[in-house]
Short mmCIF file of C-alpha atoms in Angstrom, two decimals:
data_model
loop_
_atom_site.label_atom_id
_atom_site.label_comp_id
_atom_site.label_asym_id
_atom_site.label_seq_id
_atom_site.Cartn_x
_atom_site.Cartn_y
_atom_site.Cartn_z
CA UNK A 1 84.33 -8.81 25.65
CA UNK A 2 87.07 -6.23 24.98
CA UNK A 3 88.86 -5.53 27.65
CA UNK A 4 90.83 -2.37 28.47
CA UNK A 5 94.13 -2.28 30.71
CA UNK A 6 95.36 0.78 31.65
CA UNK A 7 98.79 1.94 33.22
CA UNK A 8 99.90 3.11 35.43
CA UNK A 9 97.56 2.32 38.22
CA UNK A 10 98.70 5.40 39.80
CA UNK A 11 101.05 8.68 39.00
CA UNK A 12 102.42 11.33 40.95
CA UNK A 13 102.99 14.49 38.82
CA UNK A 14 104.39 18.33 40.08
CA UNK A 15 102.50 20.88 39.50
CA UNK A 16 102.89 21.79 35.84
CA UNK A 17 104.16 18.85 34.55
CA UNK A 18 103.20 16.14 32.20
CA UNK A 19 100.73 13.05 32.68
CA UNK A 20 100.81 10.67 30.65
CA UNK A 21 98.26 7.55 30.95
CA UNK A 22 98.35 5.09 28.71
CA UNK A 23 95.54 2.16 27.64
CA UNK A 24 95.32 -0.97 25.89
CA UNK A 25 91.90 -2.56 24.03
CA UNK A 26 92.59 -6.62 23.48
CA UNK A 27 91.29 -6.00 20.25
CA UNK A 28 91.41 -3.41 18.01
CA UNK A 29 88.60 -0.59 18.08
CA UNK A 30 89.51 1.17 14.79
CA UNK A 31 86.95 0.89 12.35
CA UNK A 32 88.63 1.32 9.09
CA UNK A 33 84.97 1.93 6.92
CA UNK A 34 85.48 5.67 8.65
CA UNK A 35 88.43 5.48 10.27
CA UNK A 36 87.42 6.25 13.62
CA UNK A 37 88.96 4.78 16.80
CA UNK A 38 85.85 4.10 19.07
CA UNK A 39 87.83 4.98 22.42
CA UNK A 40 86.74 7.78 24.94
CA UNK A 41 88.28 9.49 27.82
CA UNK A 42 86.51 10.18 31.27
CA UNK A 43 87.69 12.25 33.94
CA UNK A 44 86.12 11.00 37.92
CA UNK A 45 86.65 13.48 40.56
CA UNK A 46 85.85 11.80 44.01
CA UNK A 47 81.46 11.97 44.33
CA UNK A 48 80.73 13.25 41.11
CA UNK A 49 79.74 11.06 37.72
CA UNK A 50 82.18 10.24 35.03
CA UNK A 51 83.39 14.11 32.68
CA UNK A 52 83.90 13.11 29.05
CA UNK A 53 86.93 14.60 28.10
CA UNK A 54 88.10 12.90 24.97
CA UNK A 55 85.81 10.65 22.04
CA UNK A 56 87.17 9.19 18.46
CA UNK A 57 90.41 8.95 20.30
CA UNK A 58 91.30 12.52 19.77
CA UNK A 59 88.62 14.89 19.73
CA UNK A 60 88.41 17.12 22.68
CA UNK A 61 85.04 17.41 23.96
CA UNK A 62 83.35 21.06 24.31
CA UNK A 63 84.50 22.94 27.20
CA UNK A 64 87.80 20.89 27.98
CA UNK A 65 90.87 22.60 28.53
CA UNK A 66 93.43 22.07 25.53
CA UNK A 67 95.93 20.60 27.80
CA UNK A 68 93.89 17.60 27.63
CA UNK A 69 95.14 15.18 24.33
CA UNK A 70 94.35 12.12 23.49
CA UNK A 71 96.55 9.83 20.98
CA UNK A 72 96.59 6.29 19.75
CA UNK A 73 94.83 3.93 17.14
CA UNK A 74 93.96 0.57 17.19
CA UNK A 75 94.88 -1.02 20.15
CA UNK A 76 97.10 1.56 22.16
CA UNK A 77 95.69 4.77 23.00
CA UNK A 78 97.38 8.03 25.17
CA UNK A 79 95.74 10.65 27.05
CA UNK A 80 98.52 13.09 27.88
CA UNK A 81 97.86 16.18 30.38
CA UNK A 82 100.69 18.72 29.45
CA UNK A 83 100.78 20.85 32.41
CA UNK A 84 99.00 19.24 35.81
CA UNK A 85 96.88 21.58 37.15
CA UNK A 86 95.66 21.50 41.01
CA UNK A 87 92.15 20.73 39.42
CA UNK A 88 93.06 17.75 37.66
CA UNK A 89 93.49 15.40 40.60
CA UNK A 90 91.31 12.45 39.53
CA UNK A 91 90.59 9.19 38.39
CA UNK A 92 90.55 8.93 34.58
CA UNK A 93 88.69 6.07 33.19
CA UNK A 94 89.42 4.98 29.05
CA UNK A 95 86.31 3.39 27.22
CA UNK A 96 85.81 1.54 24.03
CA UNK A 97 82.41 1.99 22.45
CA UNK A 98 83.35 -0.15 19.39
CA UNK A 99 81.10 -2.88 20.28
CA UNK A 100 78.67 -4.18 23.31
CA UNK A 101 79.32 -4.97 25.94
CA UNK A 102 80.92 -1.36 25.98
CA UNK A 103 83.81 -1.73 28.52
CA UNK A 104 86.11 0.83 30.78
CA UNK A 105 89.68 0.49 31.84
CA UNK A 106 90.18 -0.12 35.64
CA UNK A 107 91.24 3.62 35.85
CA UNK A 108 94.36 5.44 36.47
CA UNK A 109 94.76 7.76 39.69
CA UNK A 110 97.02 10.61 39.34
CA UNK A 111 97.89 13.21 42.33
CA UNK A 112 100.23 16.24 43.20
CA UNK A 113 103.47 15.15 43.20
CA UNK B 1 70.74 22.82 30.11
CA UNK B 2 70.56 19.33 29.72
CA UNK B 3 70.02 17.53 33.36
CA UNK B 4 69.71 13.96 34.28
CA UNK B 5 68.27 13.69 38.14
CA UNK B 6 68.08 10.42 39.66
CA UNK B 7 66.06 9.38 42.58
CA UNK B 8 67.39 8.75 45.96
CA UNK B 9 69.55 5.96 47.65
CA UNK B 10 68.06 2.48 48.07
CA UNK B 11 69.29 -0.35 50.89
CA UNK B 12 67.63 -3.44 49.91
CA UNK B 13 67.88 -7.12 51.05
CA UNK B 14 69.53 -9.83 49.20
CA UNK B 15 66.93 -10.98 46.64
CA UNK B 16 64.84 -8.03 46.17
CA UNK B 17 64.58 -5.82 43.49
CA UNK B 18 65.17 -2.27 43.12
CA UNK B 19 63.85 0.29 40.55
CA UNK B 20 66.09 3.40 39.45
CA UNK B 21 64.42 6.64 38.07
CA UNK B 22 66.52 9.00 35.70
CA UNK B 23 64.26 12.26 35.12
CA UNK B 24 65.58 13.92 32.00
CA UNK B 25 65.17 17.97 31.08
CA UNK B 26 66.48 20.46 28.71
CA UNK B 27 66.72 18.63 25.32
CA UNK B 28 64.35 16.69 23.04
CA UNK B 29 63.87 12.91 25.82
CA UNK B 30 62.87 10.87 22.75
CA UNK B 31 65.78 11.94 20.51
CA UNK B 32 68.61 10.46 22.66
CA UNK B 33 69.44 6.77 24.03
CA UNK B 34 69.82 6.36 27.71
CA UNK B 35 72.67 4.30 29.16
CA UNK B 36 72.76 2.91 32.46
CA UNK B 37 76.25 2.46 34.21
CA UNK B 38 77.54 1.04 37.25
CA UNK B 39 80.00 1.08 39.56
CA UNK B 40 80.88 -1.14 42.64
CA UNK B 41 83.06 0.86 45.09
CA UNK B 42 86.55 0.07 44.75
CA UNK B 43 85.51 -1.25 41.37
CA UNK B 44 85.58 0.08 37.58
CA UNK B 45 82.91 1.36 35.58
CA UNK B 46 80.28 -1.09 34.26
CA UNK B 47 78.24 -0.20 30.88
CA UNK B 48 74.56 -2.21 32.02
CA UNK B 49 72.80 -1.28 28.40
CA UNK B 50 70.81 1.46 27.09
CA UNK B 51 67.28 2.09 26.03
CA UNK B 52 66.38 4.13 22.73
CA UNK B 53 64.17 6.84 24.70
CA UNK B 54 62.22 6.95 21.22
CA UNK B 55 60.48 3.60 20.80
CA UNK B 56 61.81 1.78 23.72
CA UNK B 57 63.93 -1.04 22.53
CA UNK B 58 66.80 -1.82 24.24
CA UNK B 59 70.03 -3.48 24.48
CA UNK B 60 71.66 -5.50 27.67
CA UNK B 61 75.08 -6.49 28.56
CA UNK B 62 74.61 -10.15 28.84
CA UNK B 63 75.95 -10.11 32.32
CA UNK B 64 72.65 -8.24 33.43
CA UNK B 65 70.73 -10.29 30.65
CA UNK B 66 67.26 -11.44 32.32
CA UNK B 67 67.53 -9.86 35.67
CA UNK B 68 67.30 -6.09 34.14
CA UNK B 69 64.86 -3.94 32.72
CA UNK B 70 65.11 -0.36 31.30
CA UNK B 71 61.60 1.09 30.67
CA UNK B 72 60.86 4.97 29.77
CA UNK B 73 58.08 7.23 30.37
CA UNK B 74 58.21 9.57 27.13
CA UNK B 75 55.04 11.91 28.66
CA UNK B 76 57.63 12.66 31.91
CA UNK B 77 60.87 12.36 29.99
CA UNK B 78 61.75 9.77 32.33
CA UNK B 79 63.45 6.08 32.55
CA UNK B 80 63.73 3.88 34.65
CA UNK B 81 66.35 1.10 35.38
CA UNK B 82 65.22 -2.46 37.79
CA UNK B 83 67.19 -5.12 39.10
CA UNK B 84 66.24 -8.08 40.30
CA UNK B 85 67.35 -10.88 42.63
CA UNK B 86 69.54 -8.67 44.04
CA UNK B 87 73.07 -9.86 45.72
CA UNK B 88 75.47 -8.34 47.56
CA UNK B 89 77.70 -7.82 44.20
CA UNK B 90 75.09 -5.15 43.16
CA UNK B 91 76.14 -2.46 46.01
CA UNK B 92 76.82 -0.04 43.42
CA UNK B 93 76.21 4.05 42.22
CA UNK B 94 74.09 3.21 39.58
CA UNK B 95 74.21 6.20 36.60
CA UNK B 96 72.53 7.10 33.81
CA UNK B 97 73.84 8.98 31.02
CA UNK B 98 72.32 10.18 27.87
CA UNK B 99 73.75 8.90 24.18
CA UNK B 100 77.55 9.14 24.01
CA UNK B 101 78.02 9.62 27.57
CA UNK B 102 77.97 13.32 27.55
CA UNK B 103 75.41 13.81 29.92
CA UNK B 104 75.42 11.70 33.33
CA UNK B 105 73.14 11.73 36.39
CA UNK B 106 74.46 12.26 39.97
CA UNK B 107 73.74 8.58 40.53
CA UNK B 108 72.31 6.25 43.22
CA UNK B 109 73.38 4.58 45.90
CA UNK B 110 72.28 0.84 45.65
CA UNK B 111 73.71 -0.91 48.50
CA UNK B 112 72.16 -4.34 49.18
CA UNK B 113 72.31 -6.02 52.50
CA UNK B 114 70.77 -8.54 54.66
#
């Protein structure tokens, strides 16, 4: 199985200021017939199901803010928030859909500094 | 708009079985896989498998291999997710979500005790 290690556990950003989570795959979830990184991002807010945010890595998904990037190929991947909004306090999840058994990072939590 | 609803919470004893439903509206049922994803409190997300909504066949993370089942009702644009010999491990919100993840249920409330 591929697993997927995010970090930090945790972050603490002001109000307008960057996030920046970062996550690992043990093995590397480019596939270089279309060069696609099989990675997605997935926002949790606390009760409600998983948001997709990000997919291929880097494409935002309809409807999501464009302070919401994600970065990264092969192994390491980014999602950045550029300025924290009061809305973003969640649990954000990374997932590789390269193969089965698809598998999530252990999530990161970030907060209002 | 697309909608997954799920059925209600379910409190089960150890060794039962429990059967999830995951009612589907607003797009073409047959035309999209359904996943089904867990998650133990405390705990990360766990991809369980999906069903092709279209001719039924399906695909199981082997940790779930033998004691799940994913059927689908195309004439109510419904499927349906059961677990067997349930343990404690399976407390869970169970979720479905349709192809890609875009679309998710509210999820249900498994919690398995004696």
């Amino acid at each position: 199985d591929i697993v997927m290690t995010q970090s930090p556990d945790s972050l603490a950003v002001s109000l307008g200021e960057r996030a920046t989570i970062n996550c690992k795959s043990s093995q590397n979830i480019l596939d270089r017939s279309n060069n696609k990184n099989y990675l997605a991002w997935f926002q949790q807010k606390l009760g409600q199901p998983p948001k997709l945010l990000i997919y291929w890595a880097s494409a935002r998904e309809s409807g999501v803010p464009d302070r919401f990037s994600g970065s990264g190929s092969g192994t390491d991947f980014t999602l950045t928030i550029s300025s924290l909004q009061a809305g973003d306090v969640a649990v954000y999840y990374c997932h590789q859909f390269y193969s089965t058994p698809y598998t999530f990072g252990q999530g990161t939590k970030v907060e209002i500094k | 708009q697309v909608q997954l609803v799920q059925s209600g919470a379910e409190v089960k004893k150890p060794g039962a079985s429990v059967k999830v439903t995951c009612k589907a509206s607003g797009y073409t049922f047959i035309s999209y896989d359904i996943n089904w994803v867990r998650q133990a409190p405390g705990q990360r997300l766990e991809w369980m498998g999906w069903i092709n909504a279209g001719n039924g066949n399906t695909k199981y993370s082997q940790k779930f291999q033998g004691r799940v089942t994913f059927t689908r009702d195309t004439s109510t644009s419904t499927a349906y997710m059961e677990l067997s010999s349930l343990r404690s491990e399976d407390t869970a919100v169970y979720f479905c979500a349709r192809e890609a993840l875009v679309y998710w249920g509210q999820g249900t409330l498994v919690t398995v005790s004696s």
